[in-house]
Coordinates of C-alpha atoms in Angstrom, one line a residue:
M1 CA -35.0 -3.7 12.8
T2 CA -32.5 -2.5 10.2
R3 CA -34.0 0.3 8.0
M4 CA -33.0 0.7 4.4
W5 CA -33.0 3.9 2.4
P6 CA -34.8 4.5 0.2
P7 CA -37.6 2.4 1.8
G8 CA -39.4 0.4 -0.8
G9 CA -37.2 2.0 -3.6
G10 CA -38.7 5.4 -3.1
T11 CA -37.5 8.6 -4.6
R12 CA -34.4 10.5 -3.5
R13 CA -34.7 12.4 -0.2
P14 CA -33.9 16.1 -0.6
L15 CA -30.4 17.0 0.4
A16 CA -30.0 18.6 3.8
P17 CA -28.8 22.2 3.8
R18 CA -25.1 22.7 4.2
V19 CA -23.6 23.3 7.6
A20 CA -24.0 26.8 8.8
V21 CA -21.1 28.7 10.3
P22 CA -21.4 28.3 14.1
R23 CA -21.3 31.5 16.1
E24 CA -19.0 31.8 19.1
P25 CA -21.1 31.5 22.2
V26 CA -21.5 34.7 24.2
D27 CA -19.3 34.7 27.3
P28 CA -20.2 37.5 29.7
A29 CA -17.1 36.9 31.9
R30 CA -14.8 37.3 28.9
I31 CA -16.7 40.4 27.8
G32 CA -16.2 41.8 31.3
R33 CA -12.5 41.2 31.3
R34 CA -12.1 42.8 27.9
V35 CA -14.0 45.9 29.0
V36 CA -11.7 46.2 32.0
R37 CA -8.6 45.9 29.9
R38 CA -9.7 48.6 27.5
R39 CA -10.5 50.9 30.4
A40 CA -7.2 50.1 32.2
K41 CA -5.0 50.6 29.2
G42 CA -2.6 53.5 30.0
M43 CA -3.6 53.7 33.7
D44 CA -0.9 53.8 36.3
A45 CA -1.1 52.0 39.7
D46 CA -3.0 54.8 41.4
A47 CA -5.7 55.0 38.7
V48 CA -6.1 51.2 38.7
A49 CA -6.4 51.2 42.5
T50 CA -9.2 53.8 42.3
A51 CA -11.0 51.8 39.6
L52 CA -10.6 48.7 41.8
E53 CA -12.3 50.4 44.7
E54 CA -15.2 51.4 42.5
A55 CA -15.5 47.8 41.2
R56 CA -15.6 46.6 44.8
F57 CA -18.3 49.1 45.7
D58 CA -20.3 48.0 42.7
A59 CA -19.9 44.3 43.8
R60 CA -21.2 45.1 47.3
Q61 CA -24.2 46.9 45.8
A62 CA -24.9 44.0 43.4
S63 CA -24.8 41.5 46.3
R64 CA -27.9 43.1 47.7
H65 CA -30.0 42.3 44.7
E66 CA -31.2 38.7 44.3
D67 CA -31.8 39.1 40.5
L68 CA -28.0 39.6 40.1
A69 CA -27.1 36.5 42.0
D70 CA -26.3 34.6 38.8
D71 CA -24.3 37.5 37.2
V72 CA -20.9 36.4 36.1
R73 CA -19.7 39.5 34.4
G74 CA -19.5 41.7 37.5
P75 CA -17.3 39.2 39.5
A76 CA -15.1 38.7 36.4
E77 CA -14.6 42.5 36.1
L78 CA -13.7 42.7 39.7
A79 CA -11.3 39.8 39.5
E80 CA -9.6 41.4 36.4
W81 CA -9.2 44.8 38.2
E82 CA -7.6 42.9 41.1
R83 CA -5.3 41.1 38.8
I84 CA -4.2 44.2 37.0
D85 CA -3.8 46.0 40.3
Q86 CA -1.4 43.3 41.5
L87 CA 0.4 43.3 38.1
L88 CA 1.2 47.0 38.5
A89 CA 2.1 46.6 42.1
D90 CA 4.8 44.1 41.1
A91 CA 6.0 46.3 38.3
V92 CA 8.6 49.1 38.2
P93 CA 7.1 52.3 39.7
G94 CA 5.5 54.5 37.0
T95 CA 4.5 51.6 34.8
V96 CA 1.2 51.9 33.0
Y97 CA -1.0 49.0 32.0
D98 CA -0.5 47.8 28.5
P99 CA -2.6 44.7 27.4
D100 CA 0.0 44.1 24.7
A101 CA 2.6 43.5 27.4
D102 CA 0.3 41.4 29.6
D103 CA 1.3 37.7 29.4
V104 CA -2.2 36.6 30.5
V105 CA -3.9 38.6 27.7
Q106 CA -1.4 37.4 25.1
A107 CA -1.9 33.8 26.2
E108 CA -5.7 34.2 25.8
L109 CA -5.3 35.7 22.4
A110 CA -3.1 32.8 21.3
A111 CA -5.7 30.4 22.6
D112 CA -8.5 32.3 20.8
A113 CA -6.5 32.1 17.5
A114 CA -5.9 28.4 17.9
A115 CA -9.6 27.8 18.6
A116 CA -10.7 29.9 15.6
A117 CA -8.3 27.9 13.4
A118 CA -9.7 24.7 14.7
R119 CA -13.3 25.8 14.0
E120 CA -12.3 26.9 10.5
A121 CA -10.7 23.5 9.9
E122 CA -13.9 21.8 11.2
L123 CA -16.0 23.8 8.8
R124 CA -13.7 23.0 5.8
E125 CA -13.9 19.3 6.7
A126 CA -17.7 19.5 7.0
A127 CA -17.9 21.2 3.6
R128 CA -15.6 18.5 2.1
I129 CA -17.7 15.7 3.6
A130 CA -21.0 17.3 2.3
A131 CA -19.5 17.8 -1.2
R132 CA -18.4 14.1 -1.3
A133 CA -21.8 13.0 -0.1
D134 CA -23.4 14.9 -2.9
E135 CA -21.0 13.2 -5.3
L136 CA -21.8 9.7 -4.0
Q137 CA -25.5 10.5 -4.3
A138 CA -25.0 11.5 -7.9
L139 CA -23.0 8.4 -8.7
R140 CA -25.7 6.1 -7.2
E141 CA -28.3 7.9 -9.3
L142 CA -26.2 7.4 -12.4
G143 CA -25.7 3.7 -11.5
T144 CA -21.9 4.0 -11.5
L145 CA -21.2 3.8 -7.8
E146 CA -19.9 0.2 -8.0
Q147 CA -17.3 1.2 -10.5
T148 CA -16.0 4.0 -8.3
E149 CA -13.1 3.5 -5.9
P150 CA -13.5 4.9 -2.4
R151 CA -11.4 7.8 -1.1
T152 CA -10.0 8.7 2.3
G153 CA -12.9 10.1 4.3
D154 CA -15.7 8.3 2.5
E155 CA -16.7 6.7 5.8
A156 CA -17.7 10.1 7.0
A157 CA -19.6 10.8 3.7
R158 CA -21.5 7.5 4.3
D159 CA -22.5 8.8 7.7
E160 CA -23.6 12.1 6.2
L161 CA -25.8 10.3 3.7
T162 CA -27.3 8.3 6.5
R163 CA -28.0 11.5 8.5
R164 CA -29.7 13.1 5.5
A165 CA -31.9 10.0 5.1
G166 CA -33.1 10.3 8.7
G167 CA -31.0 7.4 10.0
Y168 CA -31.9 4.9 7.3
V169 CA -29.1 2.5 6.5
Q170 CA -27.5 3.2 3.1
A171 CA -27.5 -0.4 1.8
D172 CA -25.8 0.3 -1.5
I173 CA -23.1 2.5 0.1
D174 CA -22.5 -0.1 2.8
A175 CA -22.1 -2.9 0.2
W176 CA -19.8 -0.7 -1.9
L177 CA -17.5 0.1 1.0
A178 CA -17.6 -3.5 2.2
H179 CA -16.5 -4.8 -1.2
A180 CA -13.8 -2.1 -1.5
L181 CA -12.5 -3.0 2.0
A182 CA -12.5 -6.7 1.2
A183 CA -10.8 -6.3 -2.2
H184 CA -8.4 -3.5 -1.0
L185 CA -9.6 -1.0 -3.5
G186 CA -9.1 2.8 -3.4
H187 CA -7.7 4.1 -0.1
Y188 CA -8.1 0.6 1.4
R189 CA -4.9 -0.4 -0.5
D190 CA -3.2 1.1 2.5
P191 CA -3.1 -1.3 5.5
A192 CA -3.4 1.7 7.8
A193 CA -6.6 2.8 6.2
R194 CA -8.0 -0.8 6.5
K195 CA -7.1 -0.8 10.2
E196 CA -8.6 2.7 10.7
A197 CA -11.8 1.5 9.0
A198 CA -12.5 -0.8 12.0
G199 CA -13.3 2.3 14.1
L200 CA -15.2 4.2 11.3
L201 CA -17.5 1.6 9.8
T202 CA -20.4 -0.2 11.5
P203 CA -20.2 -3.9 12.6
P204 CA -22.4 -5.1 9.7
V205 CA -20.2 -3.4 7.1
L206 CA -17.1 -4.8 8.7
A207 CA -18.6 -8.3 9.0
H208 CA -19.7 -8.1 5.4
A209 CA -16.2 -7.1 4.3
A210 CA -14.5 -9.9 6.3
L211 CA -16.9 -12.5 4.9
L212 CA -16.4 -11.3 1.3
A213 CA -12.7 -11.5 1.7
E214 CA -12.8 -15.1 2.9
L215 CA -15.3 -16.2 0.3
A216 CA -13.2 -14.6 -2.4
R217 CA -10.2 -16.7 -1.2
L218 CA -12.4 -19.8 -1.0
V219 CA -13.9 -19.3 -4.5
P220 CA -11.5 -17.1 -6.6
G221 CA -13.3 -15.2 -9.3
A222 CA -16.7 -15.4 -7.8
D223 CA -19.1 -12.8 -9.1
V224 CA -20.3 -10.1 -6.8
D225 CA -23.9 -11.0 -7.5
Q226 CA -23.2 -14.6 -6.4
L227 CA -22.1 -13.3 -3.0
A228 CA -25.2 -11.2 -2.4
F229 CA -26.2 -13.5 0.5
A230 CA -23.1 -12.2 2.4
A231 CA -24.7 -8.7 2.6
R232 CA -28.0 -10.1 3.9
L233 CA -26.2 -12.2 6.5
A234 CA -24.0 -9.4 7.7
T235 CA -26.9 -7.0 7.9
T236 CA -29.2 -9.3 9.9
E237 CA -26.6 -11.2 11.9
P238 CA -23.3 -9.3 11.9
E239 CA -21.8 -11.4 14.8
A240 CA -22.6 -14.6 13.0
A241 CA -21.2 -13.3 9.7
G242 CA -18.0 -12.3 11.6
A243 CA -17.8 -15.7 13.2
L244 CA -18.2 -17.4 9.8
A245 CA -15.5 -15.3 8.3
A246 CA -13.1 -16.2 11.2
F247 CA -14.1 -19.9 10.8
L248 CA -13.3 -19.8 7.0
T249 CA -10.0 -18.1 7.8
R250 CA -9.0 -21.0 10.1
A251 CA -10.3 -23.6 7.6
Q252 CA -8.0 -22.2 4.9
T253 CA -4.8 -22.1 7.0

């Protein structure tokens, strides 16, 4: 059964807290490799070979302890010593290890920087969506939502309001977006935005919009209140509403 928010016209639900900055998960293997690189910096091939033998000895000792069976840092450190040992073996004699000249290290740093930038972009987008959801909440409380044109990303703000309401359908927001989509208001003036909406809005909202568009063509100038039945039909029977819209399209061609 479709749930509406607020149920029974209740009071506004308190806004959810803003999204917290996620922490990068701890990666023992990565930590192990970084420790090895710091230790190896400035070492020549002989020093690295000695450190590699020590790492192999530690690995043999650890293999005797069942509680270390799931350890990933030790094997990662050993593998890194082996890699650096081979790197220096292939280099000009007398070369010392320099992480800044290590292509593998530099590739990892570039990947880390790209991932950090992506996380920052996600946080900015989450903050933008939360702020727009706050704005839509204020507009609905002022009774001016219907006079507001939607913007790019308002589909995500709708989802945020639904999340804050514990999953309850935002009937007024859905009706507002359906009307805007049908009438090509706001960012829906752009055909690309209307096409994209098919993957961003729920079937009831899309069916409502399609039915409104066809009814508006059938009865030009019809008042929104006169078409309130379209929202009820689309909410309870979205497939039937969509079929009716398609039928009306064929009837008018």
